[in-house]
Amino acid sequence: GAGVSQSPSNKVTEKGKDVELRCDPISGHTALYWYRQSLGQGLEFLIYFQGNSAPDKSGLPSDRFSAERTGGSVSTLTIQRTQQEDSAVYLCASSLYGGSQPQHFGDGTRLSIL
Amino acid sequence: AQKITQTQPGMFVQEKEAVTLDCTYDTSDPSYGLFWYKQPSSGEMIFLIYQGSYDQQNATEGRYSLNFQKARKSANLVISASQLGDSAMYFCAMREGEGQNFVFGPGTRLSVLP
């Protein structure tokens, strides 16, 4: 079956431009997560969505970052007025609800800000 | 306070030997789950093993086992008979209660020597 799909796999853009990163979770997974991982570092939690509940945005580093999840499925992470420190790999994961269900990760989007 | 602590930024092990990667956690919720993920240099996050707080026995999955010491709040990953392909970053993560928020530790980089 299909796993978590992220696009684009790589994105290079100029400082100051807006970017949109897309995540298509595993069908039926109610929870969707976004993380950021800088080179050689751990995962930095950004935001997660659970069904129709209000998202937990507590990890978003600034108001330049926003995310939507339409129809409880596909999610878009938007970074406005990109800065060089936004360069990282952005990972998306999805999970069935609760208990022993692990997160399943996509391959990530490698974002480079010139 | 850190919810997940991994005190070993880097570990070396000789091929075919066993290695233990440390993880301690902090929670006041009696119900929680602990997860280990592997991230090879290719970047994908691979789920390895799960331990529930109410599980009576330590989890095992092939060469992976989890040394769960609830009173000490530790959930160390044991890899037996290390292989060169085990060289990767290893992340410990926790889910508290039936919630969906995962917290990841900073990771341990394991290098298996021939």
GROMACS .gro file of N, CA and C in nm, chain B residues 6-70:
model
  195
  120GLN      N    1   1.842   1.133   2.555
  120GLN     CA    2   1.933   1.032   2.501
  120GLN      C    3   2.073   1.087   2.526
  121THR      N    4   2.143   1.029   2.621
  121THR     CA    5   2.267   1.088   2.670
  121THR      C    6   2.388   1.057   2.584
  122GLN      N    7   2.373   0.969   2.487
  122GLN     CA    8   2.486   0.928   2.405
  122GLN      C    9   2.473   0.991   2.266
  123PRO      N   10   2.542   1.099   2.239
  123PRO     CA   11   2.533   1.157   2.105
  123PRO      C   12   2.588   1.062   1.998
  124GLY      N   13   2.692   0.984   2.035
  124GLY     CA   14   2.752   0.892   1.940
  124GLY      C   15   2.798   0.766   2.010
  125MET      N   16   2.783   0.654   1.939
  125MET     CA   17   2.826   0.525   1.993
  125MET      C   18   2.899   0.448   1.883
  126PHE      N   19   2.997   0.370   1.925
  126PHE     CA   20   3.066   0.280   1.832
  126PHE      C   21   3.048   0.137   1.883
  127VAL      N   22   3.032   0.044   1.790
  127VAL     CA   23   3.024  -0.096   1.829
  127VAL      C   24   3.090  -0.179   1.721
  128GLN      N   25   3.152  -0.286   1.763
  128GLN     CA   26   3.215  -0.377   1.668
  128GLN      C   27   3.108  -0.466   1.606
  129GLU      N   28   3.123  -0.490   1.477
  129GLU     CA   29   3.030  -0.580   1.408
  129GLU      C   30   3.016  -0.711   1.485
  130LYS      N   31   2.891  -0.760   1.491
  130LYS     CA   32   2.852  -0.885   1.556
  130LYS      C   33   2.839  -0.875   1.708
  131GLU      N   34   2.877  -0.760   1.765
  131GLU     CA   35   2.857  -0.743   1.909
  131GLU      C   36   2.722  -0.678   1.935
  132ALA      N   37   2.679  -0.685   2.061
  132ALA     CA   38   2.555  -0.620   2.101
  132ALA      C   39   2.584  -0.477   2.149
  133VAL      N   40   2.484  -0.390   2.137
  133VAL     CA   41   2.499  -0.252   2.180
  133VAL      C   42   2.368  -0.206   2.244
  134THR      N   43   2.381  -0.121   2.345
  134THR     CA   44   2.263  -0.064   2.413
  134THR      C   45   2.262   0.086   2.396
  135LEU      N   46   2.151   0.136   2.345
  135LEU     CA   47   2.132   0.280   2.329
  135LEU      C   48   2.035   0.327   2.437
  136ASP      N   49   2.079   0.429   2.511
  136ASP     CA   50   2.002   0.471   2.628
  136ASP      C   51   1.889   0.568   2.594
  137CYS      N   52   1.783   0.557   2.669
  137CYS     CA   53   1.671   0.652   2.658
  137CYS      C   54   1.603   0.661   2.794
  138THR      N   55   1.593   0.780   2.846
  138THR     CA   56   1.512   0.803   2.966
  138THR      C   57   1.403   0.903   2.932
  139TYR      N   58   1.292   0.893   3.002
  139TYR     CA   59   1.176   0.976   2.969
  139TYR      C   60   1.116   1.034   3.096
  140ASP      N   61   1.034   1.134   3.077
  140ASP     CA   62   0.971   1.202   3.189
  140ASP      C   63   0.824   1.222   3.159
  141THR      N   64   0.739   1.162   3.238
  141THR     CA   65   0.596   1.182   3.224
  141THR      C   66   0.527   1.151   3.355
  142SER      N   67   0.415   1.218   3.378
  142SER     CA   68   0.334   1.188   3.496
  142SER      C   69   0.209   1.111   3.457
  143ASP      N   70   0.193   1.087   3.328
  143ASP     CA   71   0.076   1.012   3.280
  143ASP      C   72   0.104   0.863   3.296
  144PRO      N   73   0.014   0.787   3.359
  144PRO     CA   74   0.039   0.644   3.378
  144PRO      C   75   0.032   0.564   3.248
  145SER      N   76  -0.032   0.624   3.147
  145SER     CA   77  -0.047   0.555   3.019
  145SER      C   78   0.038   0.624   2.914
  146TYR      N   79   0.132   0.553   2.858
  146TYR     CA   80   0.218   0.613   2.757
  146TYR      C   81   0.278   0.501   2.672
  147GLY      N   82   0.332   0.541   2.560
  147GLY     CA   83   0.399   0.446   2.471
  147GLY      C   84   0.536   0.498   2.434
  148LEU      N   85   0.627   0.407   2.419
  148LEU     CA   86   0.764   0.442   2.384
  148LEU      C   87   0.800   0.376   2.251
  149PHE      N   88   0.864   0.450   2.165
  149PHE     CA   89   0.896   0.406   2.030
  149PHE      C   90   1.043   0.431   2.001
  150TRP      N   91   1.100   0.345   1.921
  150TRP     CA   92   1.234   0.368   1.868
  150TRP      C   93   1.227   0.370   1.717
  151TYR      N   94   1.300   0.468   1.660
  151TYR     CA   95   1.310   0.484   1.515
  151TYR      C   96   1.457   0.483   1.475
  152LYS      N   97   1.481   0.436   1.355
  152LYS     CA   98   1.615   0.438   1.295
  152LYS      C   99   1.613   0.530   1.175
  153GLN      N  100   1.716   0.611   1.162
  153GLN     CA  101   1.726   0.699   1.045
  153GLN      C  102   1.863   0.679   0.982
  154PRO      N  103   1.871   0.600   0.876
  154PRO     CA  104   2.000   0.583   0.806
  154PRO      C  105   2.037   0.712   0.734
  155SER      N  106   2.155   0.711   0.674
  155SER     CA  107   2.204   0.832   0.606
  155SER      C  108   2.115   0.871   0.490
  156SER      N  109   2.038   0.779   0.438
  156SER     CA  110   1.945   0.810   0.329
  156SER      C  111   1.829   0.898   0.376
  157GLY      N  112   1.807   0.906   0.505
  157GLY     CA  113   1.712   1.001   0.560
  157GLY      C  114   1.577   0.949   0.601
  158GLU      N  115   1.536   0.831   0.556
  158GLU     CA  116   1.402   0.785   0.593
  158GLU      C  117   1.398   0.745   0.740
  159MET      N  118   1.285   0.764   0.802
  159MET     CA  119   1.264   0.726   0.942
  159MET      C  120   1.195   0.592   0.944
  160ILE      N  121   1.257   0.496   1.010
  160ILE     CA  122   1.207   0.358   1.010
  160ILE      C  123   1.166   0.321   1.152
  161PHE      N  124   1.042   0.283   1.170
  161PHE     CA  125   0.993   0.239   1.301
  161PHE      C  126   1.054   0.103   1.334
  162LEU      N  127   1.107   0.090   1.457
  162LEU     CA  128   1.172  -0.034   1.499
  162LEU      C  129   1.091  -0.115   1.599
  163ILE      N  130   1.047  -0.049   1.707
  163ILE     CA  131   0.993  -0.125   1.819
  163ILE      C  132   0.910  -0.034   1.908
  164TYR      N  133   0.810  -0.095   1.973
  164TYR     CA  134   0.718  -0.022   2.060
  164TYR      C  135   0.708  -0.091   2.196
  165GLN      N  136   0.697  -0.009   2.301
  165GLN     CA  137   0.674  -0.059   2.437
  165GLN      C  138   0.563   0.022   2.501
  166GLY      N  139   0.458  -0.042   2.545
  166GLY     CA  140   0.351   0.026   2.616
  166GLY      C  141   0.377   0.027   2.765
  167SER      N  142   0.328   0.130   2.832
  167SER     CA  143   0.358   0.144   2.975
  167SER      C  144   0.297   0.032   3.057
  168TYR      N  145   0.191  -0.031   3.007
  168TYR     CA  146   0.128  -0.138   3.082
  168TYR      C  147   0.174  -0.277   3.038
  169ASP      N  148   0.263  -0.278   2.940
  169ASP     CA  149   0.311  -0.409   2.893
  169ASP      C  150   0.396  -0.474   3.002
  170GLN      N  151   0.368  -0.599   3.028
  170GLN     CA  152   0.439  -0.670   3.134
  170GLN      C  153   0.576  -0.719   3.089
  171GLN      N  154   0.587  -0.744   2.960
  171GLN     CA  155   0.714  -0.799   2.911
  171GLN      C  156   0.785  -0.696   2.824
  172ASN      N  157   0.917  -0.707   2.819
  172ASN     CA  158   0.995  -0.622   2.731
  172ASN      C  159   0.965  -0.658   2.586
  173ALA      N  160   0.952  -0.555   2.503
  173ALA     CA  161   0.925  -0.577   2.362
  173ALA      C  162   1.048  -0.632   2.291
  174THR      N  163   1.024  -0.719   2.195
  174THR     CA  164   1.132  -0.769   2.109
  174THR      C  165   1.083  -0.773   1.966
  175GLU      N  166   1.174  -0.741   1.873
  175GLU     CA  167   1.147  -0.749   1.730
  175GLU      C  168   1.276  -0.790   1.662
  176GLY      N  169   1.289  -0.920   1.637
  176GLY     CA  170   1.410  -0.968   1.573
  176GLY      C  171   1.533  -0.939   1.658
  177ARG      N  172   1.628  -0.866   1.600
  177ARG     CA  173   1.751  -0.835   1.675
  177ARG      C  174   1.734  -0.717   1.771
  178TYR      N  175   1.617  -0.655   1.769
  178TYR     CA  176   1.592  -0.541   1.856
  178TYR      C  177   1.513  -0.584   1.979
  179SER      N  178   1.555  -0.537   2.093
  179SER     CA  179   1.476  -0.556   2.214
  179SER      C  180   1.482  -0.428   2.295
  180LEU      N  181   1.381  -0.413   2.379
  180LEU     CA  182   1.370  -0.291   2.457
  180LEU      C  183   1.385  -0.329   2.604
  181ASN      N  184   1.481  -0.272   2.670
  181ASN     CA  185   1.503  -0.296   2.812
  181ASN      C  186   1.424  -0.190   2.889
  182PHE      N  187   1.301  -0.226   2.925
  182PHE     CA  188   1.207  -0.131   2.985
  182PHE      C  189   1.215  -0.141   3.136
  183GLN      N  190   1.258  -0.033   3.200
  183GLN     CA  191   1.264  -0.028   3.346
  183GLN      C  192   1.175   0.088   3.389
  184LYS      N  193   1.052   0.052   3.420
  184LYS     CA  194   0.948   0.153   3.442
  184LYS      C  195   0.979   0.243   3.560
   0.00000   0.00000   0.00000
